[in-house]
JSON list of C-alpha atoms in Angstrom, two decimals:
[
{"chain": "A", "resi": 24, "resn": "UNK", "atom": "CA", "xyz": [5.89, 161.35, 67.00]},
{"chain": "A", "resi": 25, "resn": "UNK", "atom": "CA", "xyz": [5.79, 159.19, 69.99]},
{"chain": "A", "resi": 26, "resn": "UNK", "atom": "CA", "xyz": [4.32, 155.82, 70.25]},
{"chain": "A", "resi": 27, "resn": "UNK", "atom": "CA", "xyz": [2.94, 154.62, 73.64]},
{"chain": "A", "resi": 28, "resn": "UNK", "atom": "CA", "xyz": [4.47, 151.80, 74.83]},
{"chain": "A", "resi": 29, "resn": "UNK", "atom": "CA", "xyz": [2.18, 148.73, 75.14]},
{"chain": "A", "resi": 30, "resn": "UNK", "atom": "CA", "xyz": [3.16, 145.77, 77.71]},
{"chain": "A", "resi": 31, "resn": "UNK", "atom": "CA", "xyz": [4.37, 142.76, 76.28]},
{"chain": "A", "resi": 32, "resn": "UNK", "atom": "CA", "xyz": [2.32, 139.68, 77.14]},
{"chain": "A", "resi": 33, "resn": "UNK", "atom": "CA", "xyz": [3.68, 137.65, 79.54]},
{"chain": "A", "resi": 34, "resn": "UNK", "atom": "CA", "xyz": [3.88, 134.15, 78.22]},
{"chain": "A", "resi": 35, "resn": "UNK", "atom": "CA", "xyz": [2.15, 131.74, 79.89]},
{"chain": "A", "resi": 36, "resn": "UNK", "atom": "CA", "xyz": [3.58, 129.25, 82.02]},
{"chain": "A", "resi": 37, "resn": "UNK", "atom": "CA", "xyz": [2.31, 125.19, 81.20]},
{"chain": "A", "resi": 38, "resn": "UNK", "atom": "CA", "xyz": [1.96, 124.59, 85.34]},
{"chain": "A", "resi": 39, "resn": "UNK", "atom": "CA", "xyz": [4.95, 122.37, 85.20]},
{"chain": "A", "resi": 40, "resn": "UNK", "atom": "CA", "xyz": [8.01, 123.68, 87.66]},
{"chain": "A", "resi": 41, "resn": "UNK", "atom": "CA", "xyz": [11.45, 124.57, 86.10]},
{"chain": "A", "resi": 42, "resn": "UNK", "atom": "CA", "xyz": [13.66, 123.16, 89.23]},
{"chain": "A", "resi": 43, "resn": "UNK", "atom": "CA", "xyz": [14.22, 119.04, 89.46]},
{"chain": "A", "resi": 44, "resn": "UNK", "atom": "CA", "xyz": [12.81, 117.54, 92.34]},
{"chain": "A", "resi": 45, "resn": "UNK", "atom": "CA", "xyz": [15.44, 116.65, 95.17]},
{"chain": "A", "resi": 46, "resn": "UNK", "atom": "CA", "xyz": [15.32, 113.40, 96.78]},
{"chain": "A", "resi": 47, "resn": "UNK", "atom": "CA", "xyz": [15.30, 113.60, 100.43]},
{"chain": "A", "resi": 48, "resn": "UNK", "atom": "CA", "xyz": [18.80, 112.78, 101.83]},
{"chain": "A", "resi": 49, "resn": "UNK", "atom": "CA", "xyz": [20.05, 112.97, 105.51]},
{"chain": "A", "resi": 50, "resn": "UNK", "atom": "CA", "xyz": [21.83, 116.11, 106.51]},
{"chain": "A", "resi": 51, "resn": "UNK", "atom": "CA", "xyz": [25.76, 115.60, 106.07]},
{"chain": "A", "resi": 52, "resn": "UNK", "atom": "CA", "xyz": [26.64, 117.35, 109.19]},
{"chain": "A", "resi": 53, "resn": "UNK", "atom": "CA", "xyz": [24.66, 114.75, 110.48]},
{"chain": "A", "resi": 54, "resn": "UNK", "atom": "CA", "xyz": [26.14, 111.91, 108.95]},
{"chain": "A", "resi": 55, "resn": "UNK", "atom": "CA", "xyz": [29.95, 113.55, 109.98]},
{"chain": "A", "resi": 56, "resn": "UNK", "atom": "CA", "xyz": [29.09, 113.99, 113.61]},
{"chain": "A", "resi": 57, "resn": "UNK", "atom": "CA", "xyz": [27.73, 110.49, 113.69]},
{"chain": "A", "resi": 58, "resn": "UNK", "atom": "CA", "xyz": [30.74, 108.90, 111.72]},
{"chain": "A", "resi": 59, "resn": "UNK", "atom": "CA", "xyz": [33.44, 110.83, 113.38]},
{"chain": "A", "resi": 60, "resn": "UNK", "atom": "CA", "xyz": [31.64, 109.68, 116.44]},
{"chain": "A", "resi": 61, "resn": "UNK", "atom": "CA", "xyz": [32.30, 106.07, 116.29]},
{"chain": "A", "resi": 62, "resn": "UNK", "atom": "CA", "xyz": [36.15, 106.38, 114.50]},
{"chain": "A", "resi": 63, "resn": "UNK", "atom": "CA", "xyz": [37.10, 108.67, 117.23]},
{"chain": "A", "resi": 64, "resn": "UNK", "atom": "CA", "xyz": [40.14, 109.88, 114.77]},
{"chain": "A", "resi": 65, "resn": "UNK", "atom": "CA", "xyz": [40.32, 112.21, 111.75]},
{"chain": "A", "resi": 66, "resn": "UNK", "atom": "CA", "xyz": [38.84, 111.27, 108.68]},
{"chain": "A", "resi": 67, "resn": "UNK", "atom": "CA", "xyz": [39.39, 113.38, 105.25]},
{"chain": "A", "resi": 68, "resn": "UNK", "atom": "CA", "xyz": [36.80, 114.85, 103.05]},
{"chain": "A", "resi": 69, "resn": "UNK", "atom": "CA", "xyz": [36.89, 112.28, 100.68]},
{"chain": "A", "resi": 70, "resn": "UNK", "atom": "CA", "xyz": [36.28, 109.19, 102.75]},
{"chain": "A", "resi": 71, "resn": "UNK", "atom": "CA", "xyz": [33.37, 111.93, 104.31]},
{"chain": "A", "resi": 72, "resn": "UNK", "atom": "CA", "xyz": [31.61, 112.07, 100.68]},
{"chain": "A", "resi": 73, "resn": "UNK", "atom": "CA", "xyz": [31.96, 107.93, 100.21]},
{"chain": "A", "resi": 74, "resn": "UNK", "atom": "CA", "xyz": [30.54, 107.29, 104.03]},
{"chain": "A", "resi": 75, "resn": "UNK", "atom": "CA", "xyz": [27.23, 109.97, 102.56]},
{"chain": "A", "resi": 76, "resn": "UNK", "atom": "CA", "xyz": [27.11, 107.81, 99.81]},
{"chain": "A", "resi": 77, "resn": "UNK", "atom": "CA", "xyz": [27.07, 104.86, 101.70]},
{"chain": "A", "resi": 78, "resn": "UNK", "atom": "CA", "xyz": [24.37, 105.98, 103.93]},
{"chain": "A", "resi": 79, "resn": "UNK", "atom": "CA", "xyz": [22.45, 107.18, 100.84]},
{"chain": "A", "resi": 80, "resn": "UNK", "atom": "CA", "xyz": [22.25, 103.93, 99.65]},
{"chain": "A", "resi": 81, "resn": "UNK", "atom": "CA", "xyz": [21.82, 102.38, 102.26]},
{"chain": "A", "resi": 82, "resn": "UNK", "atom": "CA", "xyz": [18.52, 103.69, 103.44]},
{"chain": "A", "resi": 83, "resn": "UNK", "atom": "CA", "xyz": [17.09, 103.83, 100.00]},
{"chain": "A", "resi": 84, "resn": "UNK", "atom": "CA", "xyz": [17.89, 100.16, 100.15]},
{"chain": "A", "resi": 85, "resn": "UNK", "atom": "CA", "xyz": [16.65, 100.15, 103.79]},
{"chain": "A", "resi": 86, "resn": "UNK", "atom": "CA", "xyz": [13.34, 102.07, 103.22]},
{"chain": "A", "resi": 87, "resn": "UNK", "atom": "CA", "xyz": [12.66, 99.84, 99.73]},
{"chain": "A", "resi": 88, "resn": "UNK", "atom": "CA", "xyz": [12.83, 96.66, 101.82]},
{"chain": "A", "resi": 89, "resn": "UNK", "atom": "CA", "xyz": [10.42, 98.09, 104.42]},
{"chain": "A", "resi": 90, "resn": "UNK", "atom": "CA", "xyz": [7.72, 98.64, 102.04]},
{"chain": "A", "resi": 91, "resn": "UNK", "atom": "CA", "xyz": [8.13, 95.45, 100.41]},
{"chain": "A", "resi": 92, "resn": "UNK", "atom": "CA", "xyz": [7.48, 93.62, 103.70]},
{"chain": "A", "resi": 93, "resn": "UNK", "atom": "CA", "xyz": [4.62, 96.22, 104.30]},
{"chain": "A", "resi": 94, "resn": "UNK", "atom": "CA", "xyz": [2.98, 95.39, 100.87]},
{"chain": "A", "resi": 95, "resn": "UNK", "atom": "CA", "xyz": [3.96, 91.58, 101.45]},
{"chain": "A", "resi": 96, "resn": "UNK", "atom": "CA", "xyz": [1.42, 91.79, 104.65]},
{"chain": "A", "resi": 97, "resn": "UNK", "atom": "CA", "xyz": [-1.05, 94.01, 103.07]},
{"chain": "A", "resi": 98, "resn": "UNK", "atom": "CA", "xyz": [-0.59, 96.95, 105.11]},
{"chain": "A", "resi": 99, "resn": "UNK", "atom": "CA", "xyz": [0.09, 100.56, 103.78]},
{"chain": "A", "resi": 100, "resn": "UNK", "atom": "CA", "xyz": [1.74, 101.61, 106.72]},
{"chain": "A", "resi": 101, "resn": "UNK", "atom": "CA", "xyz": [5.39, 100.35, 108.01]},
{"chain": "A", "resi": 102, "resn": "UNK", "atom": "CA", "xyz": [5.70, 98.91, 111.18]},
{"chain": "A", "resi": 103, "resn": "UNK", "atom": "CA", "xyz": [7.97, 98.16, 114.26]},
{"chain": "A", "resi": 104, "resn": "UNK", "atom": "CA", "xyz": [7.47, 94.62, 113.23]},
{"chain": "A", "resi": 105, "resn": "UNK", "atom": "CA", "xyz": [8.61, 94.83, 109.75]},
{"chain": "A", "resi": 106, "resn": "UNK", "atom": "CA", "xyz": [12.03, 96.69, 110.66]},
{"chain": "A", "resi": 107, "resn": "UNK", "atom": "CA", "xyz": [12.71, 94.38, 113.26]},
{"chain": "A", "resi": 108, "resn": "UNK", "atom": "CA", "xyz": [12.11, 91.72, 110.75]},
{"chain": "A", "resi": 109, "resn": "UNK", "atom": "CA", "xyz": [14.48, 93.76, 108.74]},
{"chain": "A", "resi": 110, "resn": "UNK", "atom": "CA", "xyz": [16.92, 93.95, 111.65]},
{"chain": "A", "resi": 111, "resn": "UNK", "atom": "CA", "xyz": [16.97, 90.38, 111.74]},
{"chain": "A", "resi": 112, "resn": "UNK", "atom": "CA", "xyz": [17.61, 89.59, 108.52]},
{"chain": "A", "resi": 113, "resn": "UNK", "atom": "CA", "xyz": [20.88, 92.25, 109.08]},
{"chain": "A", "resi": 114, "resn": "UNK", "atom": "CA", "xyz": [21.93, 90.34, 111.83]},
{"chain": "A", "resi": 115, "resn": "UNK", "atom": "CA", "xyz": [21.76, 93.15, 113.93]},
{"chain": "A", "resi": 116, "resn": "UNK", "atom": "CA", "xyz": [18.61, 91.94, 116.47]},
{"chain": "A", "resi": 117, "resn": "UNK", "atom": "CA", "xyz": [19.30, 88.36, 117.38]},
{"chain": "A", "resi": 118, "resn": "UNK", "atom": "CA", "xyz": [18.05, 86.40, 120.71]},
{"chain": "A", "resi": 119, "resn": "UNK", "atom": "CA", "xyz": [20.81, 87.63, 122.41]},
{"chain": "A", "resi": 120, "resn": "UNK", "atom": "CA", "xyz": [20.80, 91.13, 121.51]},
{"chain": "A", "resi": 121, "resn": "UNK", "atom": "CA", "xyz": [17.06, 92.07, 121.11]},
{"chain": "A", "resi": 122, "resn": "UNK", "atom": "CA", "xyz": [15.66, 95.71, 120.02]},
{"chain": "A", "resi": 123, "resn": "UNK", "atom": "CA", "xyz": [14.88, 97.32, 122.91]},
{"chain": "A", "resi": 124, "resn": "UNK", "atom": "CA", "xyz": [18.85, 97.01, 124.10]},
{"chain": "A", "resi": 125, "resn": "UNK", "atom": "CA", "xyz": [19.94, 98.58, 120.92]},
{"chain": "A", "resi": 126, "resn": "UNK", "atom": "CA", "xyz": [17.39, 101.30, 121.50]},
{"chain": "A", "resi": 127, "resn": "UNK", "atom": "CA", "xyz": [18.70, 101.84, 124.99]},
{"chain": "A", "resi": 128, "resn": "UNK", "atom": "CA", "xyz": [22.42, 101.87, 123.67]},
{"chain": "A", "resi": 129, "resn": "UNK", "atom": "CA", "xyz": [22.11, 104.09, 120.98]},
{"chain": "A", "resi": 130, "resn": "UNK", "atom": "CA", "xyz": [19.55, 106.70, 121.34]},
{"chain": "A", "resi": 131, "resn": "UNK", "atom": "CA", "xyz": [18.98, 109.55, 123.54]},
{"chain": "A", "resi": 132, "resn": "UNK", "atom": "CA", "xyz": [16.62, 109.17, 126.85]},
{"chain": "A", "resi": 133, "resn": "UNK", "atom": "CA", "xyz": [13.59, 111.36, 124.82]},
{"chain": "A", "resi": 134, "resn": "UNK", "atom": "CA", "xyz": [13.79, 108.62, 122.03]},
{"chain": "A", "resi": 135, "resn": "UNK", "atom": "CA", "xyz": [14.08, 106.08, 124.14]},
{"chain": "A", "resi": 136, "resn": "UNK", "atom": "CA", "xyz": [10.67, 107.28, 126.17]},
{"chain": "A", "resi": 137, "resn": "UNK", "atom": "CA", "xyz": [9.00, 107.03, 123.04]},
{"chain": "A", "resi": 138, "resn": "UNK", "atom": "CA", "xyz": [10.34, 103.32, 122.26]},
{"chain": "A", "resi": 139, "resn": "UNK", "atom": "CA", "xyz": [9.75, 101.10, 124.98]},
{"chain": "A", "resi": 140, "resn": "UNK", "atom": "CA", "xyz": [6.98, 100.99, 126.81]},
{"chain": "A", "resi": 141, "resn": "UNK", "atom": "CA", "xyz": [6.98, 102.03, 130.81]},
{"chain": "A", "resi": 142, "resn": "UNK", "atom": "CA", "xyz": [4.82, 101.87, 133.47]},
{"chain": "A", "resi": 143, "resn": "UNK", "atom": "CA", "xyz": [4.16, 104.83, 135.16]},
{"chain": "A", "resi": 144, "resn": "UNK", "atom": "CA", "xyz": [1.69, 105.79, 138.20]},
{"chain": "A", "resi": 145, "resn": "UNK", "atom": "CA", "xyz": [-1.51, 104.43, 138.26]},
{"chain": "A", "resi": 146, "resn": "UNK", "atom": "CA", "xyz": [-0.36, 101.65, 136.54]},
{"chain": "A", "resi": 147, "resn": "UNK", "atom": "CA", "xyz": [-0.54, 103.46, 132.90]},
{"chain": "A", "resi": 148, "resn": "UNK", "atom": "CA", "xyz": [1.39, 102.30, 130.14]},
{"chain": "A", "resi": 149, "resn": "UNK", "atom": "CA", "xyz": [3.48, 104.63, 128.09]},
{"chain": "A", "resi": 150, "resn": "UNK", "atom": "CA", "xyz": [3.61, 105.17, 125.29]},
{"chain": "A", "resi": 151, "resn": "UNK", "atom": "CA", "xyz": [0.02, 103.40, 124.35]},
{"chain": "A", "resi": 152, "resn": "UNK", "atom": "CA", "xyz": [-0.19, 101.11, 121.38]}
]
């Protein structure tokens, strides 16, 4: 004779996901345009994967200094002051090279708007602190 055929119970999951957790990481077409950029000449795979690398480490580096200076002034938040401190301490904003012309040399007009400060008409300030 035949036997119905009963579902099996489905076991139940404990909540907890399967997959590991990625850390963020900059997009490596990113990183390539960027890099081949600057060396204006070929550059192999290889040397592509150490220059990702590179970068990984150093924003994780970049990002764990930022909140130490953060926490250091009892703030939660980061801000433009502590990476400029940071810049500093790189060597990369000195008295004769300050932030705002590294922001005008390097970014894009939209970024830049957002950056510095300009007065527009009717003598508003933008962007507002």
């Amino acid at each position: 004779p035949l036997q119905p055929l009963w579902a099996k119970p489905v076991p139940k999951s404990s909540g907890v996901s399967q997959r590991k957790k990625r850390e963020p990481e900059l997009a490596s077409s990113l990183i390539k345009k960027v890099f081949s950029h600057y060396v204006k000449m070929p550059v192999t795979r290889d040397a592509f994967r150490i220059v990702q690398k590179c970068s990984e480490r150093y924003f994780k580096q970049l990002s764990s200094d930022l909140e130490a200076y953060s926490q250091h002034a009892g703030r939660r938040t980061v801000e433009l002051a502590d990476l400029e401190v940071l810049m500093r301490r790189q060597g990369l904003v000195t008295d004769k090279m300050p932030l705002h012309v590294l922001i005008e040399r390097h970014l894009p007009l939209e970024y830049r708007k957002l950056l510095i400060p300009v007065a527009v008409s009717g003598n508003k300030i933008i962007p507002c602190k």
